[in-house]
Amino acid sequence: MSHGASAPEYSALERVQLIRLAHESILSKVQGRELSLDAPSPHFAELRGAFTTLYLRGELRGCVGYVLPACSVYRAVAETARAAAFEDNRFSPVTAEEAPALEIELSILSPPQPIRAEEIEVGRHGLLISLHGRRGLLLPQVPVEHGWDRTTFLEQTCKKAELPRDAWQKGAAIEAFTAEIFGEKGGM
């Protein structure tokens, strides 16, 4: 483990269980089966935001998430997996043939906390910027994938909220969260 990195919150077994739940949620929908969303452990009953990203043969196939912790992490994973498969309007719904071949990546979010701009760590924090009822969110991996510095990350999160790029300097609320990211796309 690199120094400075905190221990993973979810054990290897819990990660496998959550990935399996995401698959089962998608498969039960295409097969017309009911799925129990009762959390099997107190840890899975904690309220968390979560994003599910789906890949098919290495290509993005859907991504949906809940930023704010509105339900148990167990339910959030099941619901966002199903939504990513069938409700991401950038893609046609996943077919019964595609469903078993999907690779899943989960991002389990910490609750957002207010942060000062100079405290933001690129690669560690995701951002939520809000002003006048508009809100933009970018996950921690986004600025890393694009090679952005802290200022660009702030500007791009403002842009996502459809705010002026400098809104973060002009009264917008800045909140940060961390995400524990794991999945089948080389991240287990």
PDB file of C-alpha atoms in Angstrom:
ATOM      1  CA  MET A   1       0.000   0.000   0.000  1.00  0.00           C
ATOM      2  CA  SER A   2       1.342   3.443  -0.864  1.00  0.00           C
ATOM      3  CA  HIS A   3       1.789   5.713   2.122  1.00  0.00           C
ATOM      4  CA  GLY A   4      -0.882   8.335   2.450  1.00  0.00           C
ATOM      5  CA  ALA A   5      -3.552   6.101   0.887  1.00  0.00           C
ATOM      6  CA  SER A   6      -6.213   4.966   3.297  1.00  0.00           C
ATOM      7  CA  ALA A   7      -7.150   1.308   3.534  1.00  0.00           C
ATOM      8  CA  PRO A   8     -10.025   0.282   1.273  1.00  0.00           C
ATOM      9  CA  GLU A   9     -13.385   0.581   2.973  1.00  0.00           C
ATOM     10  CA  TYR A  10     -14.767  -2.485   1.210  1.00  0.00           C
ATOM     11  CA  SER A  11     -13.048  -5.855   1.581  1.00  0.00           C
ATOM     12  CA  ALA A  12     -12.243  -8.052  -1.424  1.00  0.00           C
ATOM     13  CA  LEU A  13     -15.265 -10.212  -0.569  1.00  0.00           C
ATOM     14  CA  GLU A  14     -17.572  -7.186  -0.253  1.00  0.00           C
ATOM     15  CA  ARG A  15     -16.335  -5.886  -3.607  1.00  0.00           C
ATOM     16  CA  VAL A  16     -17.140  -9.241  -5.236  1.00  0.00           C
ATOM     17  CA  GLN A  17     -20.591  -9.212  -3.592  1.00  0.00           C
ATOM     18  CA  LEU A  18     -21.370  -5.698  -4.880  1.00  0.00           C
ATOM     19  CA  ILE A  19     -20.178  -6.495  -8.422  1.00  0.00           C
ATOM     20  CA  ARG A  20     -22.282  -9.694  -8.345  1.00  0.00           C
ATOM     21  CA  LEU A  21     -25.280  -7.647  -7.125  1.00  0.00           C
ATOM     22  CA  ALA A  22     -24.877  -5.209 -10.045  1.00  0.00           C
ATOM     23  CA  HIS A  23     -24.823  -8.108 -12.547  1.00  0.00           C
ATOM     24  CA  GLU A  24     -27.793  -9.791 -10.852  1.00  0.00           C
ATOM     25  CA  SER A  25     -29.778  -6.535 -10.923  1.00  0.00           C
ATOM     26  CA  ILE A  26     -29.301  -6.234 -14.699  1.00  0.00           C
ATOM     27  CA  LEU A  27     -29.919  -9.935 -15.399  1.00  0.00           C
ATOM     28  CA  SER A  28     -33.059 -10.077 -13.236  1.00  0.00           C
ATOM     29  CA  LYS A  29     -34.500  -7.167 -15.258  1.00  0.00           C
ATOM     30  CA  VAL A  30     -33.871  -8.775 -18.671  1.00  0.00           C
ATOM     31  CA  GLN A  31     -35.207 -12.098 -17.337  1.00  0.00           C
ATOM     32  CA  GLY A  32     -38.239 -10.501 -15.666  1.00  0.00           C
ATOM     33  CA  ARG A  33     -37.331 -11.737 -12.156  1.00  0.00           C
ATOM     34  CA  GLU A  34     -37.741  -9.965  -8.818  1.00  0.00           C
ATOM     35  CA  LEU A  35     -34.603  -8.995  -6.895  1.00  0.00           C
ATOM     36  CA  SER A  36     -34.358  -8.554  -3.135  1.00  0.00           C
ATOM     37  CA  LEU A  37     -32.775  -5.212  -2.223  1.00  0.00           C
ATOM     38  CA  ASP A  38     -32.487  -5.910   1.503  1.00  0.00           C
ATOM     39  CA  ALA A  39     -28.900  -5.187   2.521  1.00  0.00           C
ATOM     40  CA  PRO A  40     -27.256  -8.425   3.781  1.00  0.00           C
ATOM     41  CA  SER A  41     -24.998  -6.627   6.275  1.00  0.00           C
ATOM     42  CA  PRO A  42     -24.941  -3.391   8.307  1.00  0.00           C
ATOM     43  CA  HIS A  43     -22.019  -2.133   6.176  1.00  0.00           C
ATOM     44  CA  PHE A  44     -24.134  -2.485   3.022  1.00  0.00           C
ATOM     45  CA  ALA A  45     -27.041  -0.712   4.777  1.00  0.00           C
ATOM     46  CA  GLU A  46     -25.030   2.549   5.122  1.00  0.00           C
ATOM     47  CA  LEU A  47     -26.383   5.449   3.087  1.00  0.00           C
ATOM     48  CA  ARG A  48     -24.041   6.208   0.173  1.00  0.00           C
ATOM     49  CA  GLY A  49     -23.953   7.705  -3.257  1.00  0.00           C
ATOM     50  CA  ALA A  50     -22.786   5.297  -5.960  1.00  0.00           C
ATOM     51  CA  PHE A  51     -22.096   5.213  -9.684  1.00  0.00           C
ATOM     52  CA  THR A  52     -22.177   2.133 -11.895  1.00  0.00           C
ATOM     53  CA  THR A  53     -20.246   2.224 -15.166  1.00  0.00           C
ATOM     54  CA  LEU A  54     -20.836  -0.538 -17.713  1.00  0.00           C
ATOM     55  CA  TYR A  55     -18.413  -1.646 -20.416  1.00  0.00           C
ATOM     56  CA  LEU A  56     -19.026  -4.036 -23.295  1.00  0.00           C
ATOM     57  CA  ARG A  57     -15.913  -5.345 -25.047  1.00  0.00           C
ATOM     58  CA  GLY A  58     -13.915  -2.459 -23.548  1.00  0.00           C
ATOM     59  CA  GLU A  59     -16.321   0.264 -24.733  1.00  0.00           C
ATOM     60  CA  LEU A  60     -18.476   2.413 -22.453  1.00  0.00           C
ATOM     61  CA  ARG A  61     -22.032   1.021 -22.457  1.00  0.00           C
ATOM     62  CA  GLY A  62     -23.678   3.131 -19.744  1.00  0.00           C
ATOM     63  CA  CYS A  63     -23.036   5.117 -16.576  1.00  0.00           C
ATOM     64  CA  VAL A  64     -25.580   6.287 -14.019  1.00  0.00           C
ATOM     65  CA  GLY A  65     -25.169   7.284 -10.409  1.00  0.00           C
ATOM     66  CA  TYR A  66     -26.534   8.890  -7.310  1.00  0.00           C
ATOM     67  CA  VAL A  67     -24.363  11.690  -5.966  1.00  0.00           C
ATOM     68  CA  LEU A  68     -26.108  12.128  -2.659  1.00  0.00           C
ATOM     69  CA  PRO A  69     -26.574   9.288  -0.174  1.00  0.00           C
ATOM     70  CA  ALA A  70     -30.339   8.730  -0.493  1.00  0.00           C
ATOM     71  CA  CYS A  71     -30.460   4.966   0.097  1.00  0.00           C
ATOM     72  CA  SER A  72     -28.321   2.028   1.245  1.00  0.00           C
ATOM     73  CA  VAL A  73     -25.163   1.331  -0.737  1.00  0.00           C
ATOM     74  CA  TYR A  74     -26.675  -2.078  -1.559  1.00  0.00           C
ATOM     75  CA  ARG A  75     -29.804  -0.536  -3.083  1.00  0.00           C
ATOM     76  CA  ALA A  76     -27.779   2.247  -4.753  1.00  0.00           C
ATOM     77  CA  VAL A  77     -25.583  -0.314  -6.557  1.00  0.00           C
ATOM     78  CA  ALA A  78     -28.589  -2.371  -7.682  1.00  0.00           C
ATOM     79  CA  GLU A  79     -30.549   0.660  -8.876  1.00  0.00           C
ATOM     80  CA  THR A  80     -27.655   2.442 -10.618  1.00  0.00           C
ATOM     81  CA  ALA A  81     -26.595  -0.794 -12.374  1.00  0.00           C
ATOM     82  CA  ARG A  82     -30.111  -1.245 -13.697  1.00  0.00           C
ATOM     83  CA  ALA A  83     -30.365   2.434 -14.677  1.00  0.00           C
ATOM     84  CA  ALA A  84     -26.958   2.350 -16.427  1.00  0.00           C
ATOM     85  CA  ALA A  85     -28.097  -0.686 -18.422  1.00  0.00           C
ATOM     86  CA  PHE A  86     -31.568   0.505 -19.380  1.00  0.00           C
ATOM     87  CA  GLU A  87     -31.980   4.250 -18.775  1.00  0.00           C
ATOM     88  CA  ASP A  88     -28.735   5.974 -19.884  1.00  0.00           C
ATOM     89  CA  ASN A  89     -30.190   7.947 -22.791  1.00  0.00           C
ATOM     90  CA  ARG A  90     -26.833   8.061 -24.589  1.00  0.00           C
ATOM     91  CA  PHE A  91     -27.222   4.333 -25.327  1.00  0.00           C
ATOM     92  CA  SER A  92     -29.921   1.896 -26.395  1.00  0.00           C
ATOM     93  CA  PRO A  93     -31.040  -0.419 -23.560  1.00  0.00           C
ATOM     94  CA  VAL A  94     -28.797  -3.426 -22.884  1.00  0.00           C
ATOM     95  CA  THR A  95     -30.129  -6.557 -24.578  1.00  0.00           C
ATOM     96  CA  ALA A  96     -30.509 -10.034 -23.059  1.00  0.00           C
ATOM     97  CA  GLU A  97     -27.575 -11.130 -25.259  1.00  0.00           C
ATOM     98  CA  GLU A  98     -25.314  -8.297 -24.075  1.00  0.00           C
ATOM     99  CA  ALA A  99     -26.144  -8.502 -20.359  1.00  0.00           C
ATOM    100  CA  PRO A 100     -23.932 -11.517 -19.450  1.00  0.00           C
ATOM    101  CA  ALA A 101     -20.923  -9.983 -21.262  1.00  0.00           C
ATOM    102  CA  LEU A 102     -20.966  -6.630 -19.430  1.00  0.00           C
ATOM    103  CA  GLU A 103     -17.979  -5.585 -17.336  1.00  0.00           C
ATOM    104  CA  ILE A 104     -18.882  -3.481 -14.325  1.00  0.00           C
ATOM    105  CA  GLU A 105     -17.018  -0.737 -12.484  1.00  0.00           C
ATOM    106  CA  LEU A 106     -18.444   0.677  -9.251  1.00  0.00           C
ATOM    107  CA  SER A 107     -17.653   4.004  -7.598  1.00  0.00           C
ATOM    108  CA  ILE A 108     -18.874   4.184  -3.995  1.00  0.00           C
ATOM    109  CA  LEU A 109     -18.879   7.805  -2.843  1.00  0.00           C
ATOM    110  CA  SER A 110     -18.190   9.311   0.554  1.00  0.00           C
ATOM    111  CA  PRO A 111     -20.714  11.948   1.658  1.00  0.00           C
ATOM    112  CA  PRO A 112     -19.805  15.357   0.103  1.00  0.00           C
ATOM    113  CA  GLN A 113     -18.144  17.835   2.498  1.00  0.00           C
ATOM    114  CA  PRO A 114     -17.427  21.550   1.993  1.00  0.00           C
ATOM    115  CA  ILE A 115     -13.822  22.172   0.920  1.00  0.00           C
ATOM    116  CA  ARG A 116     -11.650  25.189   0.099  1.00  0.00           C
ATOM    117  CA  ALA A 117     -10.333  25.288  -3.463  1.00  0.00           C
ATOM    118  CA  GLU A 118      -6.694  25.114  -2.324  1.00  0.00           C
ATOM    119  CA  GLU A 119      -7.394  21.861  -0.400  1.00  0.00           C
ATOM    120  CA  ILE A 120      -8.587  19.930  -3.459  1.00  0.00           C
ATOM    121  CA  GLU A 121      -6.310  17.058  -4.435  1.00  0.00           C
ATOM    122  CA  VAL A 122      -6.529  16.028  -8.089  1.00  0.00           C
ATOM    123  CA  GLY A 123      -6.921  12.266  -8.279  1.00  0.00           C
ATOM    124  CA  ARG A 124      -8.274  11.982  -4.731  1.00  0.00           C
ATOM    125  CA  HIS A 125     -11.325  14.247  -4.661  1.00  0.00           C
ATOM    126  CA  GLY A 126     -14.427  14.362  -6.780  1.00  0.00           C
ATOM    127  CA  LEU A 127     -16.153  17.753  -6.936  1.00  0.00           C
ATOM    128  CA  LEU A 128     -19.692  18.977  -6.531  1.00  0.00           C
ATOM    129  CA  ILE A 129     -20.176  22.677  -7.327  1.00  0.00           C
ATOM    130  CA  SER A 130     -23.534  24.370  -6.905  1.00  0.00           C
ATOM    131  CA  LEU A 131     -24.952  27.858  -7.304  1.00  0.00           C
ATOM    132  CA  HIS A 132     -28.468  29.208  -7.940  1.00  0.00           C
ATOM    133  CA  GLY A 133     -30.004  25.725  -8.113  1.00  0.00           C
ATOM    134  CA  ARG A 134     -27.482  24.449 -10.671  1.00  0.00           C
ATOM    135  CA  ARG A 135     -25.166  21.617  -9.734  1.00  0.00           C
ATOM    136  CA  GLY A 136     -22.262  19.952 -11.491  1.00  0.00           C
ATOM    137  CA  LEU A 137     -20.345  16.873 -10.433  1.00  0.00           C
ATOM    138  CA  LEU A 138     -17.169  15.233 -11.684  1.00  0.00           C
ATOM    139  CA  LEU A 139     -15.766  11.967 -10.278  1.00  0.00           C
ATOM    140  CA  PRO A 140     -12.169  11.844  -8.961  1.00  0.00           C
ATOM    141  CA  GLN A 141     -10.881   9.886 -11.971  1.00  0.00           C
ATOM    142  CA  VAL A 142     -12.038  12.510 -14.530  1.00  0.00           C
ATOM    143  CA  PRO A 143      -9.265  15.131 -14.093  1.00  0.00           C
ATOM    144  CA  VAL A 144      -6.634  12.374 -14.040  1.00  0.00           C
ATOM    145  CA  GLU A 145      -7.942  10.901 -17.323  1.00  0.00           C
ATOM    146  CA  HIS A 146      -7.824  14.375 -18.931  1.00  0.00           C
ATOM    147  CA  GLY A 147      -4.559  15.574 -17.368  1.00  0.00           C
ATOM    148  CA  TRP A 148      -6.226  18.568 -15.686  1.00  0.00           C
ATOM    149  CA  ASP A 149      -4.734  20.647 -12.894  1.00  0.00           C
ATOM    150  CA  ARG A 150      -6.818  21.822  -9.911  1.00  0.00           C
ATOM    151  CA  THR A 151      -7.987  25.061 -11.580  1.00  0.00           C
ATOM    152  CA  THR A 152      -9.078  23.292 -14.775  1.00  0.00           C
ATOM    153  CA  PHE A 153     -10.904  20.679 -12.659  1.00  0.00           C
ATOM    154  CA  LEU A 154     -12.800  23.471 -10.849  1.00  0.00           C
ATOM    155  CA  GLU A 155     -13.597  25.245 -14.136  1.00  0.00           C
ATOM    156  CA  GLN A 156     -14.806  22.043 -15.800  1.00  0.00           C
ATOM    157  CA  THR A 157     -17.042  21.198 -12.827  1.00  0.00           C
ATOM    158  CA  CYS A 158     -18.569  24.703 -13.116  1.00  0.00           C
ATOM    159  CA  LYS A 159     -19.070  24.098 -16.854  1.00  0.00           C
ATOM    160  CA  LYS A 160     -20.821  20.789 -16.085  1.00  0.00           C
ATOM    161  CA  ALA A 161     -23.200  22.771 -13.822  1.00  0.00           C
ATOM    162  CA  GLU A 162     -23.821  25.174 -16.754  1.00  0.00           C
ATOM    163  CA  LEU A 163     -22.266  27.956 -14.684  1.00  0.00           C
ATOM    164  CA  PRO A 164     -19.543  30.425 -15.740  1.00  0.00           C
ATOM    165  CA  ARG A 165     -16.116  28.747 -15.481  1.00  0.00           C
ATOM    166  CA  ASP A 166     -15.076  31.145 -12.697  1.00  0.00           C
ATOM    167  CA  ALA A 167     -18.218  30.585 -10.564  1.00  0.00           C
ATOM    168  CA  TRP A 168     -16.065  28.677  -8.061  1.00  0.00           C
ATOM    169  CA  GLN A 169     -14.348  32.021  -7.297  1.00  0.00           C
ATOM    170  CA  LYS A 170     -17.628  33.953  -7.184  1.00  0.00           C
ATOM    171  CA  GLY A 171     -19.746  32.376  -4.470  1.00  0.00           C
ATOM    172  CA  ALA A 172     -20.495  28.871  -5.741  1.00  0.00           C
ATOM    173  CA  ALA A 173     -20.498  26.185  -3.040  1.00  0.00           C
ATOM    174  CA  ILE A 174     -17.622  23.738  -3.484  1.00  0.00           C
ATOM    175  CA  GLU A 175     -17.940  20.278  -1.960  1.00  0.00           C
ATOM    176  CA  ALA A 176     -15.575  17.343  -2.324  1.00  0.00           C
ATOM    177  CA  PHE A 177     -16.001  13.622  -1.918  1.00  0.00           C
ATOM    178  CA  THR A 178     -13.814  10.599  -2.349  1.00  0.00           C
ATOM    179  CA  ALA A 179     -14.760   7.474  -4.250  1.00  0.00           C
ATOM    180  CA  GLU A 180     -13.676   3.913  -3.777  1.00  0.00           C
ATOM    181  CA  ILE A 181     -13.508   2.566  -7.325  1.00  0.00           C
ATOM    182  CA  PHE A 182     -13.345  -1.117  -8.202  1.00  0.00           C
ATOM    183  CA  GLY A 183     -14.584  -3.456 -10.864  1.00  0.00           C
ATOM    184  CA  GLU A 184     -13.879  -6.015 -13.504  1.00  0.00           C
ATOM    185  CA  LYS A 185     -12.160  -3.712 -15.990  1.00  0.00           C
ATOM    186  CA  GLY A 186      -8.682  -4.371 -14.655  1.00  0.00           C
ATOM    187  CA  GLY A 187      -9.562  -2.865 -11.273  1.00  0.00           C
ATOM    188  CA  MET A 188     -10.338  -5.821  -8.998  1.00  0.00           C
TER     189      MET A 188
END
